[in-house]
mmCIF file of C-alpha atoms in Angstrom:
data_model
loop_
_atom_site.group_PDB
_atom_site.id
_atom_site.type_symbol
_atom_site.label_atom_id
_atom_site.label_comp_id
_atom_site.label_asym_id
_atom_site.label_seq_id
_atom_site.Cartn_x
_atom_site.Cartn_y
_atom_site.Cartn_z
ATOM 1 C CA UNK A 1452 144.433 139.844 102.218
ATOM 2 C CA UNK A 1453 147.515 140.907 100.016
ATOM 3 C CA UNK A 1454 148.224 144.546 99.211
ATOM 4 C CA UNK A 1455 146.604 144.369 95.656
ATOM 5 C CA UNK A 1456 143.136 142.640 97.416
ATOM 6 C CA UNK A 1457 143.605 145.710 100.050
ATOM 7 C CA UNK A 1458 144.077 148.018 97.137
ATOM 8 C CA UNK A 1459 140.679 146.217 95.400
ATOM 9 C CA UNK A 1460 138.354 146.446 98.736
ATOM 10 C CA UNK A 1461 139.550 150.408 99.052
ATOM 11 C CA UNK A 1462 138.712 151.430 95.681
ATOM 12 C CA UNK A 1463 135.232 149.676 95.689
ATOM 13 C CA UNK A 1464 133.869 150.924 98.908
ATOM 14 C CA UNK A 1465 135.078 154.355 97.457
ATOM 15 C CA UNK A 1466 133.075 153.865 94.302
ATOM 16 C CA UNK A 1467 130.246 153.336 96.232
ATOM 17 C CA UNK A 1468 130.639 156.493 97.832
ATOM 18 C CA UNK A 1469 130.756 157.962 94.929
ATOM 19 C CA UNK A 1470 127.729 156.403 93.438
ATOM 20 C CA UNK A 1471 125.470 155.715 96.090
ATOM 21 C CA UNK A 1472 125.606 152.387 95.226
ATOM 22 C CA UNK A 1473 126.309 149.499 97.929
ATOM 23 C CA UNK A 1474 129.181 146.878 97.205
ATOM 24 C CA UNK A 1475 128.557 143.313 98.208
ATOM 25 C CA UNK A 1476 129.726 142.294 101.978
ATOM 26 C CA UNK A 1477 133.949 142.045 102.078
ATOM 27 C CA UNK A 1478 133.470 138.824 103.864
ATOM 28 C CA UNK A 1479 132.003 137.538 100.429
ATOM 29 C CA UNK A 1480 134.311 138.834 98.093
ATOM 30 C CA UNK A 1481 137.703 138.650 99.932
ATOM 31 C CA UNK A 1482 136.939 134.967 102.087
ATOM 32 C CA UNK A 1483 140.344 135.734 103.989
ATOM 33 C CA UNK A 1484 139.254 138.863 104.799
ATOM 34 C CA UNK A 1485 140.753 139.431 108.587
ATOM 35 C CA UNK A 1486 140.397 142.305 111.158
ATOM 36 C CA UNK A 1487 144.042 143.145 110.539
ATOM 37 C CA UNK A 1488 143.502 143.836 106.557
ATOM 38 C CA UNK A 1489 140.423 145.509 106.939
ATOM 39 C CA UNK A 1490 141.432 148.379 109.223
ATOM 40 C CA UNK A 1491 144.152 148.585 106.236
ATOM 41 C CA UNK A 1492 141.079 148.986 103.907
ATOM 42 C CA UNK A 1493 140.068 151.688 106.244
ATOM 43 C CA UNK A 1494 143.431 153.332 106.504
ATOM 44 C CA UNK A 1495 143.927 153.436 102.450
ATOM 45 C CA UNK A 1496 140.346 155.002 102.381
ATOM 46 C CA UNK A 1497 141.419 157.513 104.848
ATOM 47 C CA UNK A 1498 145.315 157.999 102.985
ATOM 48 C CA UNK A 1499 142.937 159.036 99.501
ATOM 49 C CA UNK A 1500 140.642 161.234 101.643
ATOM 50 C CA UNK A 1501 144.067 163.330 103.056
ATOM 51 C CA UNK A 1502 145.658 163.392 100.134
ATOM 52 C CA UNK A 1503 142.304 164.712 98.223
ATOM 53 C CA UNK A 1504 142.461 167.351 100.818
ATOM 54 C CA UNK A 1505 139.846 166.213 103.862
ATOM 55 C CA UNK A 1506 141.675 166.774 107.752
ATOM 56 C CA UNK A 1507 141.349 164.170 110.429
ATOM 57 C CA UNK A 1508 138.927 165.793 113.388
ATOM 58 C CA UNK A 1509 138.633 162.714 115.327
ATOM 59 C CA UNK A 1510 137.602 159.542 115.889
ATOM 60 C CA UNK A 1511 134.572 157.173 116.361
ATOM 61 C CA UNK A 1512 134.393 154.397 118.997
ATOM 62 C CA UNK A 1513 131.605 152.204 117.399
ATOM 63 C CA UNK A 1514 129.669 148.640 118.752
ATOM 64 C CA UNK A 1515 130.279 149.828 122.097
ATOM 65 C CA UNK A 1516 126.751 148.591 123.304
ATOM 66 C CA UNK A 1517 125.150 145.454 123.953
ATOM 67 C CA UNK A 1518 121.930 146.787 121.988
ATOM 68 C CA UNK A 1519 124.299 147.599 118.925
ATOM 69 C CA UNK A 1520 126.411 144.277 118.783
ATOM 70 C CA UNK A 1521 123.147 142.391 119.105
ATOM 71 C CA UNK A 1522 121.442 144.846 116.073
ATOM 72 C CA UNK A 1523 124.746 144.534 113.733
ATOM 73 C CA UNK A 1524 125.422 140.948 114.661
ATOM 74 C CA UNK A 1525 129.038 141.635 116.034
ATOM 75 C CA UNK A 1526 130.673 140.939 119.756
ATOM 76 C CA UNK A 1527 133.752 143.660 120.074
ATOM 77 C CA UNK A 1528 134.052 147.826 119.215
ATOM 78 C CA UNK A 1529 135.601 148.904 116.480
ATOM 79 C CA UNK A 1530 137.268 152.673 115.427
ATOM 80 C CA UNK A 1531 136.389 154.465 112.180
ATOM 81 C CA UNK A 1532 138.311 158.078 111.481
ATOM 82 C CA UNK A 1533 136.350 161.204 111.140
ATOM 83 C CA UNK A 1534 136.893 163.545 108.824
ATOM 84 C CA UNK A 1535 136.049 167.429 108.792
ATOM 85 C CA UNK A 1536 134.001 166.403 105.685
ATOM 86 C CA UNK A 1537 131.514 164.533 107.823
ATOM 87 C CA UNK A 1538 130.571 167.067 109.822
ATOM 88 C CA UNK A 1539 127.416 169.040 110.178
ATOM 89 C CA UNK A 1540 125.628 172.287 111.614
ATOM 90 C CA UNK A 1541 123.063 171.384 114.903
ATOM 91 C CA UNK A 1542 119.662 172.172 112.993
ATOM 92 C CA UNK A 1543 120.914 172.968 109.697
ATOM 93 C CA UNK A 1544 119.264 170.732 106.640
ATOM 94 C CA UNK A 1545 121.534 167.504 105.487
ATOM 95 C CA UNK A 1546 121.122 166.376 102.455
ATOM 96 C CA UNK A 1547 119.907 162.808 102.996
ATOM 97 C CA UNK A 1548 120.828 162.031 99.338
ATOM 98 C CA UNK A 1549 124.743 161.708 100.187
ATOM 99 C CA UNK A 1550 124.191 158.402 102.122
ATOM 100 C CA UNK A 1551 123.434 155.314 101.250
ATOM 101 C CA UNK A 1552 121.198 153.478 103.826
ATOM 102 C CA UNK A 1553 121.124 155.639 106.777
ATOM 103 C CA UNK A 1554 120.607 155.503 110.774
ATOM 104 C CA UNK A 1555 121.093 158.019 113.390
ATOM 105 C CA UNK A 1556 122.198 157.451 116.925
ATOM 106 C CA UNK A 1557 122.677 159.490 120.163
ATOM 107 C CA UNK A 1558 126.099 160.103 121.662
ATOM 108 C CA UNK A 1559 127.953 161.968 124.218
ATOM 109 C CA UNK A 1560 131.061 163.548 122.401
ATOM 110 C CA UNK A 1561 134.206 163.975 124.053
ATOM 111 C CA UNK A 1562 136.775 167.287 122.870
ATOM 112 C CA UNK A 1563 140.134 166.910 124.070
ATOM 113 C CA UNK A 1564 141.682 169.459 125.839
ATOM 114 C CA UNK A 1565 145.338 167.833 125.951
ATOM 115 C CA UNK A 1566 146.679 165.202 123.633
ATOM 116 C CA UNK A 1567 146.158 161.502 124.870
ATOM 117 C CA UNK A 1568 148.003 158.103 123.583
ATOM 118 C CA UNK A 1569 147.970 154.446 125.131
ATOM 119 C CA UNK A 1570 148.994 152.013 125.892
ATOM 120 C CA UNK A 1571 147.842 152.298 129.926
ATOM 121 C CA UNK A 1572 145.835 155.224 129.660
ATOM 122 C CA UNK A 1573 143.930 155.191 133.028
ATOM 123 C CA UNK A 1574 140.724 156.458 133.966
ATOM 124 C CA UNK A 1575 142.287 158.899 135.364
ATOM 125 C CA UNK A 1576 144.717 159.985 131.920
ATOM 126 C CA UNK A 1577 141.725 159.939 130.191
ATOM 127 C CA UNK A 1578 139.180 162.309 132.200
ATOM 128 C CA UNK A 1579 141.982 165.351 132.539
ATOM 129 C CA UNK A 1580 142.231 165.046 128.358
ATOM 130 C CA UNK A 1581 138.398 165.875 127.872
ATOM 131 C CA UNK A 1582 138.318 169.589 128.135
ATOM 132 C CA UNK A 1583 134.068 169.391 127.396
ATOM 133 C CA UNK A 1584 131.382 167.247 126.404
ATOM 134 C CA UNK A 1585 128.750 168.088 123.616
ATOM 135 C CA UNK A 1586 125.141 166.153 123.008
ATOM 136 C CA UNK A 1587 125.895 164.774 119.443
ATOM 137 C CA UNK A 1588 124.125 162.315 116.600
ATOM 138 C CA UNK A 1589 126.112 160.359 114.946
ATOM 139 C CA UNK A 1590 124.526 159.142 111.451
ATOM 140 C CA UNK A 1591 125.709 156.081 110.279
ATOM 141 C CA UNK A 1592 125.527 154.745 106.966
ATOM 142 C CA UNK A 1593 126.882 151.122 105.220
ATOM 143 C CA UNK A 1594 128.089 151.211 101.651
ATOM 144 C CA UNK A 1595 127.583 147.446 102.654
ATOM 145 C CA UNK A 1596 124.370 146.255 100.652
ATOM 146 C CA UNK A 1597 121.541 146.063 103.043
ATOM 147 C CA UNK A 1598 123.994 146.042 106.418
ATOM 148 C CA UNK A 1599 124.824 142.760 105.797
ATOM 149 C CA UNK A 1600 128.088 143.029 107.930
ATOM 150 C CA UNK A 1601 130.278 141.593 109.686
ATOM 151 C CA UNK A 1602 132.955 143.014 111.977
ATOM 152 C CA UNK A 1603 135.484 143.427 108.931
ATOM 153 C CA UNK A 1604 132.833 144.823 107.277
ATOM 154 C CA UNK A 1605 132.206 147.421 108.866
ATOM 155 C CA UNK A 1606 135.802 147.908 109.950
ATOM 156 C CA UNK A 1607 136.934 147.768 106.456
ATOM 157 C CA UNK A 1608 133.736 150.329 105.764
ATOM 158 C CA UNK A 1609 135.040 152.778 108.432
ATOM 159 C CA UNK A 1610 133.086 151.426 110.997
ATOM 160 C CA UNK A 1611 130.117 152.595 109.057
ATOM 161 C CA UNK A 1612 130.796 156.435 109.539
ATOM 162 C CA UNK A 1613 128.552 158.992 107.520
ATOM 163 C CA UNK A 1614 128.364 162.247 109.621
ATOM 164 C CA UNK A 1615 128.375 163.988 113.238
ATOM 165 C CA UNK A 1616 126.323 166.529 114.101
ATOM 166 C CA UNK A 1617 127.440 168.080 117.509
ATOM 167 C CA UNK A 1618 125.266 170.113 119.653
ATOM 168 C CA UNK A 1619 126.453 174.250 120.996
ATOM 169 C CA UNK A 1620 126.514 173.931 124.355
ATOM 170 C CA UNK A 1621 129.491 172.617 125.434
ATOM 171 C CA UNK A 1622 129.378 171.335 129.384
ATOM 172 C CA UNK A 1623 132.476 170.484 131.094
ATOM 173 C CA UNK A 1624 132.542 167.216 132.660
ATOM 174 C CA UNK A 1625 132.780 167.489 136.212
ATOM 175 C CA UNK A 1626 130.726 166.319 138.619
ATOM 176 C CA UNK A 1627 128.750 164.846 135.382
ATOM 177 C CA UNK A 1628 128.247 160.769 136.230
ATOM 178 C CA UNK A 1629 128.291 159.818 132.310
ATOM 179 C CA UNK A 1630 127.209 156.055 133.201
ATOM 180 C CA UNK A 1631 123.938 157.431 134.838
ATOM 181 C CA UNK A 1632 123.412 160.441 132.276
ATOM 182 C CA UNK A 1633 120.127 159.913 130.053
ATOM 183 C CA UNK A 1634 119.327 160.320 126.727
ATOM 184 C CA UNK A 1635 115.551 160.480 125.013
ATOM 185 C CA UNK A 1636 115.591 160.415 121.084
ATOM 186 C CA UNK A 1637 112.794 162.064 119.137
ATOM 187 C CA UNK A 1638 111.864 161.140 115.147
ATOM 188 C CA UNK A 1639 109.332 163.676 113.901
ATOM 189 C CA UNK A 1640 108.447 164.530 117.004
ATOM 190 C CA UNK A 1641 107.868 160.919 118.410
ATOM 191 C CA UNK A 1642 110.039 159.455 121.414
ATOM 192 C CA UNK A 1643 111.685 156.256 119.649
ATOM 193 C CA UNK A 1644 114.494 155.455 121.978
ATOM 194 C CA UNK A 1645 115.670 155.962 125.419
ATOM 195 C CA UNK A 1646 118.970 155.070 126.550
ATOM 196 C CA UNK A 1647 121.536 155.602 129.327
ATOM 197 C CA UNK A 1648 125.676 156.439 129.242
ATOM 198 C CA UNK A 1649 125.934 152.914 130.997
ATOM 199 C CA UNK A 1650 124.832 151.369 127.662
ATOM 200 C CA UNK A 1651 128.501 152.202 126.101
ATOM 201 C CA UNK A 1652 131.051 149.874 127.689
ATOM 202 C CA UNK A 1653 129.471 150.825 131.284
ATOM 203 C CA UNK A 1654 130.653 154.450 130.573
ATOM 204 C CA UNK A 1655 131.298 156.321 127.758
ATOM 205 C CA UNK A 1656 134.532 157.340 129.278
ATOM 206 C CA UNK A 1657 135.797 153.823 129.143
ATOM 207 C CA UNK A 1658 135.206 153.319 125.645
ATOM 208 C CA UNK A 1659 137.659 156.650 125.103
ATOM 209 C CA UNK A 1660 140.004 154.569 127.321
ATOM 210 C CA UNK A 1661 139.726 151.240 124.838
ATOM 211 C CA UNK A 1662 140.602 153.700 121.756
ATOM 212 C CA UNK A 1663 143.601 155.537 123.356
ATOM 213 C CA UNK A 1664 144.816 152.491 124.202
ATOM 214 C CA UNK A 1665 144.135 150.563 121.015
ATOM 215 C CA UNK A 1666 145.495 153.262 118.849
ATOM 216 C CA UNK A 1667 148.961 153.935 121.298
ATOM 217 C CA UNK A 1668 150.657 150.666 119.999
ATOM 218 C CA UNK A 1669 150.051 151.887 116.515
ATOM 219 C CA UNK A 1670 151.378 155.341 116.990
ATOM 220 C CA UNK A 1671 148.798 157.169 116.980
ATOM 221 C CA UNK A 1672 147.759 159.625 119.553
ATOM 222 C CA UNK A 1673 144.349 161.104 119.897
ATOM 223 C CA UNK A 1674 144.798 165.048 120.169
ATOM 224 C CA UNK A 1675 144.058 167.991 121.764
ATOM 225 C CA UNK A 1676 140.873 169.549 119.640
ATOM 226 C CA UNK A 1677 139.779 166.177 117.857
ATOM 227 C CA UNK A 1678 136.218 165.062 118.937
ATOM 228 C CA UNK A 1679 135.767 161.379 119.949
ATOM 229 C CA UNK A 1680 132.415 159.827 119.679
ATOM 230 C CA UNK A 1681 132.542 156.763 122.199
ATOM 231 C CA UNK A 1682 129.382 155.082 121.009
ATOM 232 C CA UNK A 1683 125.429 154.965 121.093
ATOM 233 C CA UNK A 1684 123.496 155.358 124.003
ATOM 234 C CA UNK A 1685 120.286 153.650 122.202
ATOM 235 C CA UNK A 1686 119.673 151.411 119.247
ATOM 236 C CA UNK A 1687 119.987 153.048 115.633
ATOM 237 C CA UNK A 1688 117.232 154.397 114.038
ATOM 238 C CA UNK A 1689 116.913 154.650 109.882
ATOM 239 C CA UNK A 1690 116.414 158.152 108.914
ATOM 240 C CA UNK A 1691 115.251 159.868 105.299
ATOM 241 C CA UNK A 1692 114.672 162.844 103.833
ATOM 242 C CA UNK A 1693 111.690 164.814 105.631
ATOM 243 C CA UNK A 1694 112.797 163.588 109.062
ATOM 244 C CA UNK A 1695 113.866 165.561 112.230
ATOM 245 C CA UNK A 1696 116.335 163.735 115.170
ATOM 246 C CA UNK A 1697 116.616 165.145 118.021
ATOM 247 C CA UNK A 1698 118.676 164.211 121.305
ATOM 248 C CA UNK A 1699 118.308 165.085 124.587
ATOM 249 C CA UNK A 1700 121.081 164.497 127.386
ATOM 250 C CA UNK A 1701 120.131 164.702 130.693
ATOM 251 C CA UNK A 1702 122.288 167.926 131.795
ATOM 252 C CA UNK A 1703 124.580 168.086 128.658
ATOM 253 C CA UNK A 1704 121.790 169.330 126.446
ATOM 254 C CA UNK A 1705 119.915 168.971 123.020
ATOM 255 C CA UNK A 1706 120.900 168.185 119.014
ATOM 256 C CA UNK A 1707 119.440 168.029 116.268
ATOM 257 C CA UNK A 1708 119.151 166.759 112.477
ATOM 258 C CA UNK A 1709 117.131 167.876 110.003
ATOM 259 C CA UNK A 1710 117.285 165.991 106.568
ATOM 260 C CA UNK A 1711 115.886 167.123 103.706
ATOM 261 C CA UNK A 1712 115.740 165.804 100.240
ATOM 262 C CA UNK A 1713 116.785 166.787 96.109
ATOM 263 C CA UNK A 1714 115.864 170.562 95.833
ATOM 264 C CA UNK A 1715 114.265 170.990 99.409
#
C-alpha cells in the first residue's frame, strides 16, 4: 500500500468508529494490502488518537491461541495498542452501544514493574518486568463487517481492540505456574468456557516475550506501568446489552462486565 491508500484505510476504519458502522474487509478494498502496511494503518489510527488527546497504557498480544486462530481464520499473533480510552471499571455498566459487533474474552494481565524492550528478551528479562498480575476481560470488537478478517485485517483494525476491564486484586506472580492456571467464564450466570494459561503460546508469559521482542527492533519499549494483555485463555464469546461476564482465575481472582444498553 502507498501512503495515500494507508492514509484511505486509517480514515475509514475511523469513520466506522465513529458511526458504528462496519467498513468492508481491507483485503477487499486494498488487494496489496500486506502485514507491513497494515500495522501502518494501525499506527496512523493510534498517531490521530494521541494527538486528539488519548495516552498509550499498553498493549494487546492477540491470536495467541490455537482456539482463536482456528475461530478468526488466522495462523500467527498480532499487537494492537491500548489506549486509556478503552478502559473500564470491574463491575461498573459499559455501554454496549460504543461497539460494533462485540466478544469478550478472559485474560491474565501483566503490569510492568520495570521497563522491558527486545530484541532477546529472555524468560528470565521478562518475569523480573511484571511487578503483578490482574484477572482481566478483554472485549473485542471488528469495525470489519461481520469479522470477515484476515490477519491484515485485524492488524490494520488494531488487532480488533474495544476495551479492558481489569480486575482489583492484584497478585504478584511468584510461585504462580501461569501455563497450569485456570480460568471458568460465566454469561448470565451460565459457565460458557473453560480454558487454561497453556492455551496462549504455552504460557502467557511467552507471548509477553514475542511482543517485547517484536516491538525492540522498532524502537519501542514496553514500560514500567503499561498493562499487557498476552491473549485469551478460551474462545470469544459475543456479548450485548443486558449481559454479565465474569472470569475466574484459579488463584489470581475474579472480573467482571456488566453491559447495559441506551438509557439503562
Amino acid at each position: 500500500m502507498d501512503p495515500e491508500s494507508v492514509g484511505k484505510a486509517a480514515t475509514g476504519l475511523l469513520e466506522a468508529y465513529a458511526t458504528r458502522v462496519p467498513v468492508a474487509p481491507l483485503t477487499e478494498t486494498f488487494p496489496d494490502v500486506s502485514l507491513e502496511s497494515a500495522y501502518a494503518v494501525q499506527r496512523a489510527q493510534v498517531e490521530r488518537w494521541v494527538a486528539d488527546g488519548a495516552v498509550i497504557k499498553g498493549h494487546k498480544v492477540g491470536l495467541t491461541s490455537a482456539v482463536m486462530q482456528r475461530q478468526l481464520g488466522v495462523d500467527q499473533p498480532d499487537y494492537g495498542h491500548l489506549l486509556d480510552t478503552m478502559f473500564h471499571t470491574d463491575g461498573a455498566p459499559i455501554d454496549a452501544g460504543r461497539f460494533v459487533q462485540p466478544r469478550i474474552e478472559p485474560e491474565i494481565a501483566f503490569v510492568l514493574g520495570r521497563p522491558l524492550a527486545g530484541p532477546g528478551v529472555t524468560a528470565a528479562d521478562a518475569a523480573a518486568a511484571v511487578d503483578f498480575v490482574l484477572p482481566a476481560l478483554e472485549i473485542i470488537d471488528s469495525r470489519i463487517a461481520d469479522w470477515r478478517i484476515t490477519l491484515p485485517d485485524t492488524v490494520a483494525d488494531n488487532a480488533s481492540s474495544g476495551g479492558v476491564v481489569l480486575g482489583t486484586t492484584p497478585v504478584r506472580p511468584d510461585g504462580l505456574d501461569l501455563s497450569l492456571t485456570g480460568c471458568l467464564l460465566h454469561r448470565g450466570g451460565e459457565l460458557v468456557q473453560t480454558g487454561a494459561g497453556g492455551a496462549v503460546l504455552g504460557s502467557p508469559l511467552n507471548a509477553l516475550i514475542w511482543l517485547a521482542n517484536v516491538l525492540g527492533p522498532m524502537g519501542v519499549t514496553l514500560e514500567a506501568g503499561h498493562v499487557v494483555l498476552p491473549g485469551s485463555l478460551t474462545a470469544a464469546v459475543p456479548v450485548a446489552a443486558g449481559d454479565t461476564v465474569t472470569a475466574a482465575f484459579a488463584g489470581i481472582g475474579t472480573v467482571t462486565a456488566r453491559f447495559r444498553g441506551e438509557g439503562s
